[in-house]
PDB file of C-alpha atoms in Angstrom:
ATOM      1  CA  MET A1077      18.124 -13.719  15.835  1.00 92.00           C
ATOM      2  CA  PHE A1078      17.179 -10.837  13.558  1.00 97.00           C
ATOM      3  CA  GLN A1079      20.169  -9.500  11.633  1.00 97.00           C
ATOM      4  CA  GLY A1080      18.370  -6.992   9.430  1.00 98.00           C
ATOM      5  CA  PHE A1081      16.952  -7.180   5.938  1.00 98.00           C
ATOM      6  CA  SER A1082      19.178  -6.633   2.899  1.00 98.00           C
ATOM      7  CA  PRO A1083      19.094  -4.858  -0.478  1.00 97.00           C
ATOM      8  CA  GLU A1084      18.259  -8.279  -1.931  1.00 98.00           C
ATOM      9  CA  THR A1085      15.021  -8.171   0.075  1.00 98.00           C
ATOM     10  CA  ILE A1086      13.906  -5.056  -1.760  1.00 98.00           C
ATOM     11  CA  ASP A1087      15.116  -6.472  -5.074  1.00 98.00           C
ATOM     12  CA  PHE A1088      12.962  -9.548  -4.533  1.00 98.00           C
ATOM     13  CA  LEU A1089       9.889  -7.458  -3.675  1.00 98.00           C
ATOM     14  CA  TRP A1090      10.273  -5.362  -6.825  1.00 98.00           C
ATOM     15  CA  GLY A1091      10.762  -8.572  -8.751  1.00 97.00           C
ATOM     16  CA  ILE A1092       7.548 -10.157  -7.531  1.00 96.00           C
ATOM     17  CA  ARG A1093       5.616  -6.945  -8.204  1.00 95.00           C
ATOM     18  CA  PHE A1094       6.592  -6.979 -11.876  1.00 95.00           C
ATOM     19  CA  ASN A1095       6.752 -10.768 -12.349  1.00 95.00           C
ATOM     20  CA  ASN A1096       3.717 -12.004 -10.453  1.00 93.00           C
ATOM     21  CA  ASN A1097       3.609 -15.539 -11.818  1.00 92.00           C
ATOM     22  CA  ARG A1098       4.505 -19.015 -10.650  1.00 92.00           C
ATOM     23  CA  ASP A1099       7.439 -19.500 -13.008  1.00 95.00           C
ATOM     24  CA  TRP A1100       9.251 -16.419 -11.725  1.00 96.00           C
ATOM     25  CA  PHE A1101       8.473 -17.162  -8.095  1.00 96.00           C
ATOM     26  CA  ASN A1102       9.579 -20.789  -8.322  1.00 96.00           C
ATOM     27  CA  ALA A1103      12.846 -19.692  -9.896  1.00 97.00           C
ATOM     28  CA  HIS A1104      13.407 -17.215  -7.026  1.00 97.00           C
ATOM     29  CA  LYS A1105      11.872 -19.176  -4.150  1.00 96.00           C
ATOM     30  CA  GLN A1106      15.169 -19.535  -2.305  1.00 97.00           C
ATOM     31  CA  GLU A1107      15.621 -15.762  -2.443  1.00 97.00           C
ATOM     32  CA  TYR A1108      12.165 -15.393  -0.927  1.00 97.00           C
ATOM     33  CA  GLN A1109      13.087 -17.731   1.926  1.00 97.00           C
ATOM     34  CA  THR A1110      16.543 -16.260   2.551  1.00 97.00           C
ATOM     35  CA  TYR A1111      15.992 -12.544   2.060  1.00 98.00           C
ATOM     36  CA  LEU A1112      12.343 -12.018   2.970  1.00 98.00           C
ATOM     37  CA  TYR A1113      10.581 -14.763   4.917  1.00 97.00           C
ATOM     38  CA  GLU A1114      13.341 -15.820   7.321  1.00 97.00           C
ATOM     39  CA  PRO A1115      14.337 -12.286   8.419  1.00 98.00           C
ATOM     40  CA  MET A1116      10.667 -11.304   8.684  1.00 98.00           C
ATOM     41  CA  LYS A1117       9.994 -14.311  10.894  1.00 98.00           C
ATOM     42  CA  ALA A1118      13.009 -13.448  13.064  1.00 98.00           C
ATOM     43  CA  LEU A1119      11.875  -9.824  13.362  1.00 98.00           C
ATOM     44  CA  SER A1120       8.337 -10.819  14.344  1.00 98.00           C
ATOM     45  CA  THR A1121       9.727 -13.168  17.017  1.00 97.00           C
ATOM     46  CA  GLU A1122      11.975 -10.505  18.542  1.00 97.00           C
ATOM     47  CA  VAL A1123       9.298  -7.814  18.490  1.00 98.00           C
ATOM     48  CA  GLY A1124       6.546 -10.156  19.674  1.00 97.00           C
ATOM     49  CA  GLY A1125       8.514 -11.237  22.722  1.00 96.00           C
ATOM     50  CA  ALA A1126       7.980  -7.801  24.273  1.00 96.00           C
ATOM     51  CA  PHE A1127       4.201  -8.360  24.229  1.00 97.00           C
ATOM     52  CA  SER A1128       4.061 -11.926  25.553  1.00 93.00           C
ATOM     53  CA  ASP A1129       2.484 -10.841  28.844  1.00 94.00           C
ATOM     54  CA  VAL A1130      -0.380  -8.893  27.188  1.00 94.00           C
ATOM     55  CA  ASP A1131      -3.458 -11.051  27.618  1.00 92.00           C
ATOM     56  CA  GLY A1132      -4.985 -12.238  24.339  1.00 91.00           C
ATOM     57  CA  LEU A1133      -2.567 -10.394  22.075  1.00 94.00           C
ATOM     58  CA  ARG A1134      -1.179 -12.671  19.372  1.00 94.00           C
ATOM     59  CA  MET A1135       1.441 -12.297  16.654  1.00 95.00           C
ATOM     60  CA  HIS A1136       0.255 -12.968  13.098  1.00 95.00           C
ATOM     61  CA  LEU A1137       2.747 -13.239  10.229  1.00 95.00           C
ATOM     62  CA  SER A1138       1.357 -12.937   6.715  1.00 94.00           C
ATOM     63  CA  ARG A1139       1.962 -15.340   3.847  1.00 91.00           C
ATOM     64  CA  ILE A1140       3.109 -14.232   0.417  1.00 94.00           C
ATOM     65  CA  TYR A1141       0.537 -16.451  -1.288  1.00 91.00           C
ATOM     66  CA  ARG A1142      -2.742 -14.755  -2.151  1.00 84.00           C
ATOM     67  CA  ASP A1143      -6.155 -16.318  -1.685  1.00 74.00           C
ATOM     68  CA  MET A1144      -6.966 -17.273  -5.263  1.00 54.00           C
ATOM     69  CA  ARG A1145     -10.700 -17.098  -4.576  1.00 57.00           C
ATOM     70  CA  MET A1146     -10.300 -13.344  -4.063  1.00 53.00           C
ATOM     71  CA  HIS A1147      -7.342 -12.666  -6.391  1.00 51.00           C
ATOM     72  CA  PRO A1148      -7.643 -15.145  -9.276  1.00 56.00           C
ATOM     73  CA  THR A1149      -5.117 -13.343 -11.503  1.00 65.00           C
ATOM     74  CA  THR A1150      -2.504 -12.322  -8.921  1.00 76.00           C
ATOM     75  CA  PHE A1151      -0.709 -15.231  -7.295  1.00 89.00           C
ATOM     76  CA  TYR A1152       1.503 -13.449  -4.765  1.00 94.00           C
ATOM     77  CA  LYS A1153       1.600 -10.392  -2.527  1.00 94.00           C
ATOM     78  CA  ASP A1154       4.354  -7.866  -3.130  1.00 95.00           C
ATOM     79  CA  SER A1155       4.675  -7.125   0.575  1.00 96.00           C
ATOM     80  CA  LEU A1156       4.936  -9.045   3.829  1.00 97.00           C
ATOM     81  CA  TRP A1157       3.629  -7.903   7.211  1.00 97.00           C
ATOM     82  CA  PHE A1158       3.073  -8.948  10.768  1.00 97.00           C
ATOM     83  CA  CYS A1159       0.567  -7.632  13.264  1.00 96.00           C
ATOM     84  CA  LEU A1160      -0.145  -8.002  16.945  1.00 96.00           C
ATOM     85  CA  ARG A1161      -3.866  -8.233  17.538  1.00 94.00           C
ATOM     86  CA  ARG A1162      -6.615 -10.148  19.270  1.00 91.00           C
ATOM     87  CA  ASP A1163      -8.415 -12.915  17.405  1.00 81.00           C
ATOM     88  CA  GLY A1164     -12.107 -13.092  16.672  1.00 72.00           C
ATOM     89  CA  HIS A1165     -12.647 -10.506  13.937  1.00 69.00           C
ATOM     90  CA  PRO A1166     -11.115  -9.635  10.564  1.00 69.00           C
ATOM     91  CA  TRP A1167      -7.868  -7.876  11.414  1.00 69.00           C
ATOM     92  CA  LEU A1168      -8.585  -4.676   9.495  1.00 74.00           C
ATOM     93  CA  GLU A1169     -11.761  -4.165  11.561  1.00 82.00           C
ATOM     94  CA  ARG A1170      -9.885  -4.167  14.864  1.00 90.00           C
ATOM     95  CA  PRO A1171      -6.920  -2.244  16.269  1.00 95.00           C
ATOM     96  CA  CYS A1172      -3.487  -3.746  15.682  1.00 96.00           C
ATOM     97  CA  LEU A1173       0.208  -3.000  16.056  1.00 97.00           C
ATOM     98  CA  CYS A1174       1.935  -3.778  12.799  1.00 97.00           C
ATOM     99  CA  PHE A1175       5.003  -3.780  10.567  1.00 98.00           C
ATOM    100  CA  GLU A1176       5.087  -4.113   6.774  1.00 98.00           C
ATOM    101  CA  ILE A1177       7.896  -4.304   4.230  1.00 98.00           C
ATOM    102  CA  ARG A1178       7.202  -3.577   0.549  1.00 98.00           C
ATOM    103  CA  PRO A1179       9.168  -2.495  -2.517  1.00 98.00           C
ATOM    104  CA  GLU A1180       9.008   1.193  -1.591  1.00 98.00           C
ATOM    105  CA  GLY A1181      10.302   0.603   1.938  1.00 98.00           C
ATOM    106  CA  TYR A1182       8.747  -0.243   5.295  1.00 98.00           C
ATOM    107  CA  ARG A1183       6.223   1.090   7.787  1.00 98.00           C
ATOM    108  CA  TYR A1184       5.165   0.308  11.326  1.00 98.00           C
ATOM    109  CA  GLY A1185       2.941   1.538  14.115  1.00 98.00           C
ATOM    110  CA  PHE A1186      -0.702   1.485  15.225  1.00 98.00           C
ATOM    111  CA  LEU A1187      -3.659   0.946  12.903  1.00 97.00           C
ATOM    112  CA  LEU A1188      -7.431   0.663  13.003  1.00 96.00           C
ATOM    113  CA  ALA A1189      -8.187   0.564   9.304  1.00 93.00           C
ATOM    114  CA  TYR A1190     -11.870  -0.289   8.740  1.00 93.00           C
ATOM    115  CA  PRO A1191     -13.881  -0.297  11.964  1.00 93.00           C
ATOM    116  CA  LYS A1192     -17.538  -1.239  11.618  1.00 91.00           C
ATOM    117  CA  SER A1193     -19.901   1.666  12.147  1.00 90.00           C
ATOM    118  CA  ALA A1194     -21.140   0.251  15.467  1.00 91.00           C
ATOM    119  CA  VAL A1195     -17.573  -0.132  16.724  1.00 91.00           C
ATOM    120  CA  ALA A1196     -16.638   3.382  15.582  1.00 93.00           C
ATOM    121  CA  GLU A1197     -19.659   4.828  17.362  1.00 93.00           C
ATOM    122  CA  ALA A1198     -18.888   2.891  20.552  1.00 93.00           C
ATOM    123  CA  LEU A1199     -15.328   4.157  20.368  1.00 95.00           C
ATOM    124  CA  ARG A1200     -16.484   7.773  20.112  1.00 95.00           C
ATOM    125  CA  ILE A1201     -18.704   7.239  23.157  1.00 95.00           C
ATOM    126  CA  LYS A1202     -15.758   5.772  25.043  1.00 96.00           C
ATOM    127  CA  MET A1203     -13.555   8.718  24.035  1.00 96.00           C
ATOM    128  CA  ASN A1204     -16.217  11.153  25.233  1.00 95.00           C
ATOM    129  CA  ASP A1205     -16.713   9.356  28.554  1.00 96.00           C
ATOM    130  CA  HIS A1206     -12.959   9.156  29.223  1.00 97.00           C
ATOM    131  CA  ALA A1207     -11.709  12.213  27.343  1.00 97.00           C
ATOM    132  CA  ASP A1208      -8.881  13.191  29.699  1.00 98.00           C
ATOM    133  CA  HIS A1209      -7.563   9.630  29.861  1.00 98.00           C
ATOM    134  CA  PHE A1210      -7.803   9.118  26.094  1.00 98.00           C
ATOM    135  CA  LEU A1211      -6.038  12.377  25.276  1.00 98.00           C
ATOM    136  CA  SER A1212      -3.321  11.628  27.824  1.00 98.00           C
ATOM    137  CA  LEU A1213      -2.706   8.217  26.224  1.00 98.00           C
ATOM    138  CA  VAL A1214      -2.519   9.658  22.717  1.00 98.00           C
ATOM    139  CA  HIS A1215      -0.224  12.538  23.646  1.00 98.00           C
ATOM    140  CA  LYS A1216       2.096  10.215  25.570  1.00 98.00           C
ATOM    141  CA  ALA A1217       2.252   7.736  22.660  1.00 98.00           C
ATOM    142  CA  GLU A1218       2.937  10.537  20.166  1.00 98.00           C
ATOM    143  CA  LYS A1219       5.711  11.968  22.331  1.00 98.00           C
ATOM    144  CA  GLU A1220       7.378   8.602  22.961  1.00 98.00           C
ATOM    145  CA  SER A1221       7.116   7.330  19.395  1.00 98.00           C
ATOM    146  CA  GLY A1222       7.456  10.510  17.355  1.00 97.00           C
ATOM    147  CA  VAL A1223       4.401   9.412  15.328  1.00 98.00           C
ATOM    148  CA  LYS A1224       1.139  11.387  15.218  1.00 98.00           C
ATOM    149  CA  LEU A1225      -2.323   9.836  15.306  1.00 98.00           C
ATOM    150  CA  GLY A1226      -4.391  10.707  12.238  1.00 97.00           C
ATOM    151  CA  GLY A1227      -6.594   9.054   9.670  1.00 96.00           C
ATOM    152  CA  ASP A1228      -9.025   9.628   6.829  1.00 95.00           C
ATOM    153  CA  PRO A1229     -11.705  12.242   7.575  1.00 94.00           C
ATOM    154  CA  TYR A1230     -15.431  11.801   7.204  1.00 90.00           C
ATOM    155  CA  LYS A1231     -17.016  14.043   4.604  1.00 89.00           C
ATOM    156  CA  ARG A1232     -19.404  15.107   7.368  1.00 85.00           C
ATOM    157  CA  PRO A1233     -17.654  15.144  10.769  1.00 79.00           C
ATOM    158  CA  LYS A1234     -19.498  13.529  13.646  1.00 85.00           C
ATOM    159  CA  PRO A1235     -21.002  15.854  16.273  1.00 89.00           C
ATOM    160  CA  CYS A1236     -18.609  16.430  19.146  1.00 92.00           C
ATOM    161  CA  ALA A1237     -19.279  18.463  22.289  1.00 91.00           C
ATOM    162  CA  ASP A1238     -15.660  18.469  23.449  1.00 95.00           C
ATOM    163  CA  PRO A1239     -13.484  20.486  21.019  1.00 95.00           C
ATOM    164  CA  ARG A1240     -10.406  18.560  22.174  1.00 96.00           C
ATOM    165  CA  LEU A1241     -11.926  15.391  20.723  1.00 96.00           C
ATOM    166  CA  ALA A1242     -13.112  16.905  17.440  1.00 94.00           C
ATOM    167  CA  PRO A1243      -9.961  15.867  15.489  1.00 94.00           C
ATOM    168  CA  TYR A1244     -10.605  12.240  16.453  1.00 96.00           C
ATOM    169  CA  PHE A1245     -14.391  12.256  16.061  1.00 93.00           C
ATOM    170  CA  GLY A1246     -13.802  13.429  12.493  1.00 91.00           C
ATOM    171  CA  LEU A1247     -11.863  10.307  11.500  1.00 95.00           C
ATOM    172  CA  LYS A1248     -13.298   7.157   9.946  1.00 93.00           C
ATOM    173  CA  ASN A1249     -10.116   5.232  10.728  1.00 95.00           C
ATOM    174  CA  TYR A1250      -7.090   5.704  12.965  1.00 97.00           C
ATOM    175  CA  ILE A1251      -3.503   5.581  11.741  1.00 98.00           C
ATOM    176  CA  ALA A1252      -0.245   6.212  13.593  1.00 98.00           C
ATOM    177  CA  ILE A1253       2.273   4.796  11.128  1.00 98.00           C
ATOM    178  CA  ARG A1254       5.898   5.692  10.466  1.00 98.00           C
ATOM    179  CA  ASP A1255       6.592   5.270   6.731  1.00 98.00           C
ATOM    180  CA  CYS A1256      10.249   4.887   5.691  1.00 98.00           C
ATOM    181  CA  ALA A1257      12.142   4.446   2.463  1.00 98.00           C
ATOM    182  CA  PRO A1258      14.841   1.739   2.468  1.00 98.00           C
ATOM    183  CA  ASP A1259      17.632   2.984   4.732  1.00 98.00           C
ATOM    184  CA  GLU A1260      20.465   1.803   6.948  1.00 98.00           C
ATOM    185  CA  LEU A1261      18.058   0.924   9.772  1.00 98.00           C
ATOM    186  CA  LEU A1262      16.202  -1.532   7.541  1.00 98.00           C
ATOM    187  CA  TYR A1263      19.445  -3.416   7.008  1.00 98.00           C
ATOM    188  CA  SER A1264      20.449  -3.361  10.678  1.00 98.00           C
ATOM    189  CA  PRO A1265      19.625  -5.568  13.705  1.00 98.00           C
ATOM    190  CA  ALA A1266      18.656  -2.305  15.427  1.00 98.00           C
ATOM    191  CA  LEU A1267      15.402  -2.314  13.427  1.00 98.00           C
ATOM    192  CA  ALA A1268      13.910  -4.798  15.905  1.00 98.00           C
ATOM    193  CA  GLU A1269      14.528  -2.482  18.847  1.00 98.00           C
ATOM    194  CA  GLU A1270      13.094   0.524  17.003  1.00 98.00           C
ATOM    195  CA  VAL A1271       9.917  -1.277  15.899  1.00 98.00           C
ATOM    196  CA  ARG A1272       9.466  -2.716  19.388  1.00 98.00           C
ATOM    197  CA  ARG A1273       9.885   0.748  20.931  1.00 98.00           C
ATOM    198  CA  VAL A1274       7.258   2.372  18.725  1.00 98.00           C
ATOM    199  CA  LEU A1275       4.739  -0.452  19.072  1.00 98.00           C
ATOM    200  CA  LEU A1276       5.131  -0.487  22.860  1.00 98.00           C
ATOM    201  CA  ALA A1277       4.522   3.272  22.905  1.00 98.00           C
ATOM    202  CA  TRP A1278       1.181   2.738  21.145  1.00 98.00           C
ATOM    203  CA  LEU A1279       0.128  -0.328  23.148  1.00 98.00           C
ATOM    204  CA  PRO A1280      -1.931   1.685  25.706  1.00 98.00           C
ATOM    205  CA  VAL A1281      -3.853   3.370  22.883  1.00 98.00           C
ATOM    206  CA  HIS A1282      -4.322  -0.024  21.228  1.00 97.00           C
ATOM    207  CA  GLU A1283      -5.817  -1.326  24.486  1.00 96.00           C
ATOM    208  CA  PHE A1284      -8.101   1.702  24.817  1.00 97.00           C
ATOM    209  CA  PHE A1285      -9.429   1.031  21.324  1.00 95.00           C
ATOM    210  CA  GLN A1286     -10.654  -2.438  22.265  1.00 92.00           C
ATOM    211  CA  ILE A1287     -14.435  -2.391  21.923  1.00 83.00           C
ATOM    212  CA  ALA A1288     -16.667  -5.370  22.729  1.00 63.00           C
ATOM    213  CA  GLU A1289     -19.570  -6.054  20.367  1.00 56.00           C
TER     214      GLU A1289
END
């Protein structure tokens, strides 16, 4: 059962950021297990249970070890995350519901970080064909979660006939993330309920964003 993170969690994350080597990590491995990995695993289990009946949606918990083929000089990540997503594509190319803890704090919500151009275009077509439904989903999720949907704008916005959709056609990714500094909630069992609440609010938008290639 998730009991909350602790100040030692944040201390460890700052430590690994500034001491990213095997000697330091091996000397602090028990702290990693106790203060970071075990509570993160418990949180992902509690949050993931609310999505067990969503077909194809799976919980993925990250590892702290980096792929040395891609990061030959940096052994470890200085954050840990989980995401709920469907398999079959790199996770940053598809919509996901996620939580991350890092030295600066924690963040959670809905994310479509790097959609392929064909997927982004298909998504704009889907938005246009179902504009009322899409806007209703977004507004409901924003109201229930208190998090707005935004993203990084294109330098040249995509043509859009419906002015209501223009703010979304102009985005090259989609982000509805609550970003928090370390606070009492982070150190409380109530964090699980709050993360679950926000991710459930964005689940209908997550499902709308599913595009088959």
